[in-house]
Amino acid sequence: MAVSMYDFSIPVFRHALGSLALVLGKGQVHCANHQLDESVLFDARLYPDMFPLHRQVQVSCDQAKNASAYLAGETPVGFEDTESTFADLIARIEKTRAALDQLGPELFTGMESEPVSFVVGAYRMVFPTGLEYLQRFALPNFYFHVSTAYDILRHNGVELGKGDFLGEMGAEIGPA
């Protein structure tokens, strides 16, 4: 069975974003159960020079939709960064997953060999191939921000475990 750039991007991003939405839902419940204003966690950071929780989620979504568009030879759709609640962040994740669903596998054919170029702030990044872009930037950067969002919530007392991060694995699990 041959696998494609689609197989290593869209399902991977969709799965991790789904887990992130569930993790955020647990953060929302934590706030309600502890009479904690959502803004406390929404604006929490691991360190003063790092992005707060809401920005980590926004960047996770942007990375997934932008990377997928680049790998499909498309122009990414832009999202406004207007979220102010956990419900808003979860809605953004669902909007991102819907954008990913618009990119069919046929768009990714041959993109592993094509260069990927884009602008981030004041810098242009150019990767010689889509495969190198996915392996060396898109996936690591995506998981950095997803992991950091999880870590911010966990650090602030939200009851989370590795299973929450991993989500549904599709594995049969039983005694050894």
XYZ file of N, CA and C in Angstrom:
528
model
N 0.844 -1.185 0.000
C 0.000 0.000 0.000
C 0.887 1.245 0.000
N 0.675 2.099 -0.944
C 1.424 3.349 -1.015
C 0.757 4.393 -0.125
N 1.579 5.206 0.502
C 1.049 6.311 1.301
C 1.460 7.617 0.638
N 0.678 8.644 0.881
C 0.913 9.923 0.213
C 1.135 11.032 1.228
N 1.459 12.183 0.721
C 1.598 13.363 1.576
C 0.273 13.652 2.270
N -0.817 13.368 1.599
C -2.136 13.521 2.219
C -2.223 12.659 3.474
N -1.824 11.397 3.340
C -1.919 10.451 4.456
C -1.108 10.890 5.671
N -0.008 11.571 5.431
C 0.867 12.005 6.523
C 0.564 13.417 7.014
N -0.460 14.038 6.444
C -0.788 15.396 6.888
C -2.241 15.500 7.349
N -3.186 15.446 6.464
C -4.591 15.703 6.824
C -5.087 14.820 7.971
N -4.983 13.493 7.890
C -5.479 12.686 9.016
C -4.716 12.945 10.315
N -3.434 13.225 10.211
C -2.615 13.502 11.401
C -3.070 14.800 12.055
N -3.211 15.851 11.267
C -3.674 17.134 11.808
C -5.090 17.009 12.380
N -5.986 16.344 11.657
C -7.377 16.200 12.124
C -7.435 15.480 13.470
N -6.669 14.407 13.585
C -6.674 13.618 14.813
C -6.176 14.447 15.999
N -5.030 15.087 15.839
C -4.459 15.874 16.940
C -5.349 17.058 17.295
N -5.952 17.692 16.304
C -6.867 18.800 16.597
C -8.104 18.307 17.339
N -8.582 17.130 16.990
C -9.714 16.559 17.716
C -9.373 16.319 19.176
N -8.182 15.793 19.424
C -7.731 15.593 20.806
C -7.588 16.925 21.520
N -7.056 17.925 20.822
C -6.895 19.250 21.428
C -8.250 19.832 21.812
N -9.254 19.640 20.985
C -10.597 20.131 21.317
C -11.115 19.468 22.589
N -10.887 18.171 22.736
C -11.319 17.471 23.948
C -10.555 17.961 25.176
N -9.267 18.225 25.012
C -8.446 18.759 26.107
C -8.966 20.133 26.521
N -9.291 20.972 25.549
C -9.842 22.294 25.859
C -11.190 22.168 26.562
N -11.983 21.203 26.148
C -13.252 20.956 26.823
C -13.047 20.619 28.287
N -12.006 19.861 28.582
C -11.698 19.544 29.983
C -11.243 20.797 30.727
N -10.541 21.688 30.037
C -10.163 22.963 30.651
C -11.384 23.798 30.975
N -12.336 23.800 30.085
C -13.587 24.539 30.283
C -14.347 23.979 31.489
N -14.438 22.670 31.593
C -15.114 22.022 32.724
C -14.369 22.316 34.025
N -13.050 22.297 33.965
C -12.237 22.607 35.147
C -12.574 24.007 35.671
N -12.665 24.959 34.771
C -13.008 26.333 35.180
C -14.382 26.363 35.843
N -15.349 25.706 35.247
C -16.707 25.699 35.806
C -16.737 25.024 37.172
N -16.041 23.900 37.300
C -16.046 23.149 38.559
C -15.309 23.850 39.692
N -14.376 24.717 39.349
C -13.571 25.407 40.362
C -13.902 26.898 40.452
N -15.049 27.302 39.897
C -15.470 28.701 39.895
C -14.308 29.621 39.479
N -13.642 29.224 38.406
C -12.485 29.945 37.895
C -12.886 30.633 36.595
N -12.642 31.926 36.514
C -12.928 32.641 35.274
C -12.083 32.029 34.153
N -12.705 31.735 33.015
C -11.991 31.114 31.893
C -10.765 31.907 31.465
N -10.807 33.218 31.639
C -9.688 34.049 31.186
C -8.389 33.705 31.907
N -8.502 33.150 33.118
C -7.292 32.776 33.867
C -6.502 31.732 33.086
N -7.178 30.699 32.600
C -6.491 29.678 31.808
C -6.283 30.129 30.367
N -7.242 30.836 29.833
C -7.187 31.318 28.453
C -5.920 32.137 28.210
N -5.529 32.929 29.212
C -4.359 33.801 29.087
C -3.115 33.246 29.777
N -3.186 32.015 30.296
C -2.050 31.424 31.012
C -0.915 31.088 30.047
N 0.310 31.191 30.574
C 1.522 30.879 29.816
C 2.398 29.960 30.659
N 3.291 29.240 30.012
C 4.274 28.464 30.764
C 5.423 29.344 31.230
N 5.702 30.391 30.473
C 6.792 31.303 30.798
C 6.432 32.657 30.190
N 6.853 33.750 30.824
C 6.409 35.074 30.362
C 6.644 35.381 28.880
N 7.705 34.821 28.277
C 7.968 35.157 26.871
C 7.331 34.164 25.888
N 6.487 33.275 26.398
C 5.795 32.315 25.531
C 4.368 32.777 25.270
N 3.796 32.274 24.176
C 2.403 32.583 23.867
C 1.484 32.023 24.951
N 0.360 32.714 25.204
C -0.647 32.177 26.129
C -1.421 31.031 25.467
N -2.219 30.361 26.273
C -2.989 29.209 25.800
C -3.753 29.508 24.517
N -4.509 30.599 24.495
C -5.339 30.850 23.314
C -4.502 31.005 22.051
N -3.342 31.624 22.166
C -2.483 31.807 20.987
C -1.862 30.476 20.559
N -1.542 29.616 21.521
C -1.015 28.290 21.171
C -2.037 27.526 20.327
N -3.305 27.632 20.708
C -4.363 26.941 19.960
C -4.536 27.576 18.578
N -4.533 28.893 18.511
C -4.663 29.570 17.221
C -3.532 29.164 16.278
N -2.306 29.134 16.803
C -1.161 28.765 15.965
C -1.245 27.296 15.553
N -1.704 26.438 16.453
C -1.890 25.022 16.090
C -2.839 24.907 14.900
N -3.945 25.609 14.971
C -4.924 25.592 13.875
C -4.330 26.171 12.600
N -3.657 27.304 12.725
C -3.055 27.934 11.548
C -2.015 27.029 10.910
N -1.193 26.385 11.737
C -0.164 25.498 11.203
C -0.798 24.354 10.423
N -1.841 23.751 10.973
C -2.496 22.629 10.290
C -3.115 23.064 8.962
N -3.866 24.157 8.968
C -4.549 24.574 7.730
C -3.567 25.133 6.708
N -2.574 25.889 7.166
C -1.604 26.462 6.229
C -0.723 25.381 5.616
N -0.193 24.498 6.459
C 0.669 23.432 5.950
C -0.087 22.566 4.951
N -1.305 22.221 5.286
C -2.100 21.378 4.390
C -2.355 22.075 3.061
N -2.657 23.357 3.113
C -2.874 24.107 1.871
C -1.600 24.153 1.032
N -0.465 24.462 1.662
C 0.798 24.507 0.916
C 1.089 23.155 0.262
N 0.867 22.079 1.016
C 1.152 20.740 0.494
C 0.168 20.312 -0.584
N -0.965 20.983 -0.663
C -1.956 20.711 -1.710
C -1.810 21.682 -2.882
N -0.817 22.581 -2.793
C -0.628 23.564 -3.852
C -1.676 24.652 -3.853
N -2.300 24.882 -2.716
C -3.374 25.866 -2.577
C -2.919 27.044 -1.717
N -3.680 28.128 -1.754
C -3.453 29.271 -0.874
C -4.268 29.063 0.396
N -3.629 29.185 1.565
C -4.373 28.974 2.819
C -5.472 30.013 3.016
N -6.566 29.578 3.634
C -7.618 30.515 4.025
C -7.167 31.205 5.308
N -7.539 32.461 5.461
C -7.169 33.197 6.670
C -8.277 33.166 7.703
N -7.894 33.066 8.962
C -8.844 33.146 10.074
C -8.488 34.350 10.926
N -9.493 35.072 11.374
C -9.286 36.159 12.328
C -9.007 35.556 13.700
N -8.150 36.197 14.472
C -7.830 35.738 15.827
C -8.707 36.476 16.826
N -9.975 36.087 16.898
C -10.947 36.811 17.725
C -11.480 35.987 18.894
N -10.950 34.801 19.099
C -11.472 33.916 20.136
C -11.244 34.508 21.527
N -12.265 34.370 22.381
C -12.149 34.898 23.747
C -12.661 33.924 24.807
N -13.083 32.729 24.389
C -13.559 31.716 25.334
C -13.085 30.337 24.866
N -13.209 29.369 25.758
C -12.900 27.997 25.364
C -13.815 27.552 24.229
N -15.081 27.898 24.296
C -16.024 27.527 23.234
C -15.577 28.100 21.891
N -15.059 29.320 21.907
C -14.557 29.934 20.671
C -13.363 29.154 20.116
N -12.459 28.742 21.007
C -11.281 27.987 20.560
C -11.684 26.635 19.978
N -12.627 25.977 20.622
C -13.106 24.690 20.117
C -13.782 24.884 18.757
N -14.522 25.964 18.594
C -15.151 26.271 17.300
C -14.087 26.524 16.234
N -12.997 27.176 16.598
C -11.916 27.417 15.639
C -11.299 26.091 15.198
N -11.134 25.188 16.137
C -10.605 23.872 15.784
C -11.539 23.188 14.789
N -12.823 23.245 15.040
C -13.784 22.613 14.127
C -13.772 23.302 12.762
N -13.619 24.613 12.745
C -13.525 25.348 11.477
C -12.255 24.930 10.722
N -11.178 24.718 11.459
C -9.927 24.270 10.847
C -10.090 22.874 10.264
N -10.705 21.986 11.023
C -10.921 20.623 10.532
C -11.808 20.638 9.283
N -12.783 21.527 9.246
C -13.642 21.652 8.059
C -12.829 22.133 6.855
N -11.892 23.061 7.087
C -11.028 23.535 5.998
C -10.154 22.394 5.482
N -9.660 21.556 6.377
C -8.844 20.411 5.967
C -9.661 19.438 5.119
N -10.918 19.287 5.461
C -11.793 18.366 4.729
C -12.026 18.806 3.285
N -11.759 20.060 2.980
C -11.939 20.574 1.622
C -10.783 20.193 0.697
N -9.708 19.651 1.267
C -8.518 19.307 0.485
C -8.494 17.804 0.232
N -8.773 17.422 -0.996
C -8.816 16.003 -1.341
C -7.437 15.422 -1.586
N -7.302 14.104 -1.460
C -6.009 13.437 -1.631
C -5.344 13.716 -2.975
N -6.152 13.892 -4.012
C -5.587 14.113 -5.352
C -4.754 15.394 -5.432
N -5.050 16.374 -4.592
C -4.299 17.634 -4.607
C -2.868 17.463 -4.113
N -2.594 16.415 -3.367
C -1.287 16.199 -2.754
C -0.356 15.364 -3.626
N -0.862 14.832 -4.714
C -0.075 13.953 -5.577
C 1.157 14.680 -6.108
N 2.316 14.098 -5.859
C 3.579 14.652 -6.334
C 4.131 15.805 -5.520
N 3.387 16.272 -4.528
C 3.834 17.450 -3.767
C 5.031 17.162 -2.866
N 5.311 15.881 -2.618
C 6.478 15.561 -1.788
C 7.773 16.035 -2.429
N 7.777 16.206 -3.751
C 8.979 16.628 -4.476
C 8.985 18.104 -4.839
N 7.892 18.784 -4.621
C 7.776 20.194 -5.001
C 8.274 21.106 -3.882
N 8.891 22.244 -4.232
C 9.318 23.182 -3.186
C 8.121 23.831 -2.494
N 8.321 24.209 -1.251
C 7.302 24.914 -0.473
C 7.923 26.214 0.007
N 7.245 27.319 -0.266
C 7.743 28.645 0.095
C 6.600 29.459 0.676
N 6.891 30.184 1.752
C 5.876 31.021 2.385
C 6.562 32.073 3.243
N 5.783 33.070 3.644
C 6.290 34.167 4.466
C 5.752 34.015 5.882
N 6.642 34.177 6.848
C 6.279 34.198 8.269
C 6.848 35.494 8.830
N 5.970 36.429 9.156
C 6.445 37.722 9.659
C 7.301 38.415 8.617
N 8.544 38.711 8.980
C 9.466 39.403 8.083
C 10.362 38.429 7.314
N 10.080 37.132 7.401
C 10.965 36.129 6.808
C 10.239 35.282 5.770
N 10.971 34.952 4.722
C 10.485 33.987 3.733
C 11.183 32.670 4.042
N 10.398 31.620 4.127
C 10.949 30.281 4.329
C 10.774 29.507 3.034
N 11.838 28.838 2.600
C 11.800 28.046 1.380
C 12.341 26.652 1.705
N 11.528 25.648 1.464
C 11.943 24.261 1.648
C 12.066 23.635 0.271
N 13.144 22.889 0.024
C 13.352 22.337 -1.313
C 12.286 21.332 -1.744
N 11.667 20.657 -0.762
C 10.610 19.699 -1.106
C 9.494 19.753 -0.065
N 8.321 19.342 -0.492
C 7.193 19.256 0.428
C 7.446 18.259 1.541
N 8.145 17.172 1.218
C 8.455 16.171 2.237
C 9.331 16.770 3.336
N 10.371 17.503 2.946
C 11.233 18.145 3.950
C 10.454 19.175 4.763
N 9.593 19.912 4.115
C 8.756 20.887 4.827
C 7.894 20.193 5.872
N 7.230 19.114 5.481
C 6.356 18.401 6.406
C 7.152 17.792 7.559
N 8.271 17.145 7.249
C 9.058 16.452 8.267
C 9.799 17.397 9.206
N 10.334 18.473 8.671
C 11.247 19.310 9.457
C 10.625 20.570 10.036
N 9.459 20.967 9.525
C 8.836 22.179 10.050
C 7.361 21.990 10.394
N 6.563 21.598 9.425
C 5.109 21.605 9.631
C 4.675 20.728 10.801
N 5.061 19.458 10.803
C 4.647 18.582 11.899
C 5.310 18.945 13.228
N 6.637 19.160 13.270
C 7.230 19.534 14.567
C 6.659 20.829 15.133
N 6.454 21.835 14.307
C 5.915 23.109 14.784
C 4.479 22.937 15.267
N 3.689 22.177 14.524
C 2.311 21.896 14.922
C 2.275 21.222 16.291
N 3.038 20.159 16.447
C 3.020 19.430 17.717
C 3.623 20.234 18.862
N 4.549 21.127 18.576
C 5.070 22.012 19.624
C 3.932 22.826 20.232
N 3.114 23.424 19.387
C 2.036 24.287 19.889
C 0.897 23.483 20.516
N 0.561 22.327 19.955
C -0.463 21.467 20.562
C 0.012 21.003 21.938
N 1.267 20.564 22.016
C 1.826 20.100 23.297
C 1.870 21.217 24.320
N 2.236 22.399 23.890
C 2.324 23.524 24.819
C 0.941 23.898 25.342
N -0.072 23.854 24.495
C -1.441 24.118 24.963
C -1.832 23.095 26.029
N -1.571 21.830 25.770
C -1.841 20.771 26.746
C -1.076 21.056 28.041
N 0.209 21.374 27.911
C 1.060 21.606 29.087
C 0.579 22.783 29.929
N 0.109 23.828 29.290
C -0.406 24.990 30.035
C -1.593 24.563 30.889
N -2.504 23.820 30.307
C -3.673 23.371 31.072
C -3.263 22.428 32.196
N -2.388 21.492 31.896
C -1.948 20.531 32.916
C -1.220 21.247 34.047
N -0.366 22.185 33.699
C 0.390 22.957 34.692
C -0.542 23.739 35.615
N -1.696 24.100 35.102
C -2.661 24.882 35.881
C -3.728 24.009 36.548
N -3.458 22.731 36.673
C -4.304 21.864 37.474
C -5.411 21.120 36.769
N -5.536 21.280 35.469
C -6.570 20.535 34.744
C -6.163 19.060 34.731
N -7.095 18.199 35.115
C -6.804 16.765 35.177
C -6.764 16.185 33.771
N -5.554 15.994 33.296
C -5.306 15.458 31.964
C -4.260 14.362 32.073
N -4.288 13.453 31.142
C -3.274 12.413 31.062
C -2.822 12.233 29.632
N -1.837 11.374 29.450
C -1.299 11.136 28.120
C -2.388 10.678 27.149
N -3.342 9.901 27.655
C -4.436 9.440 26.800
C -5.256 10.580 26.228
N -5.393 11.664 27.001
C -6.116 12.840 26.496
C -5.361 13.467 25.332
N -4.038 13.501 25.433
C -3.219 14.072 24.364
C -3.253 13.173 23.127
N -3.094 11.875 23.339
C -3.036 10.942 22.215
C -4.380 10.762 21.527
N -5.459 10.821 22.291
C -6.779 10.616 21.711
C -6.995 9.171 21.311
N -8.028 8.947 20.538
C -8.361 7.600 20.071
C -7.238 7.088 19.175
N -6.612 5.987 19.583
C -5.455 5.478 18.845
C -5.810 4.420 17.812
N -6.999 3.843 17.913
C -7.358 2.799 16.967
C -6.641 1.486 17.229
N -5.988 1.381 18.375
C -5.253 0.164 18.719
C -6.107 -0.714 19.617
N -5.934 -2.004 19.462
C -6.567 -2.943 20.377
C -5.650 -3.060 21.585
N -6.175 -2.760 22.764
C -5.356 -2.754 23.969
C -5.926 -3.772 24.948
N -5.070 -4.659 25.442
C -5.491 -5.671 26.400
C -4.299 -6.203 27.164
N -4.546 -7.161 28.022
C -3.451 -7.713 28.824
C -2.377 -8.347 27.944
N -1.162 -8.306 28.423
C -0.026 -8.870 27.670
C -0.036 -10.383 27.718
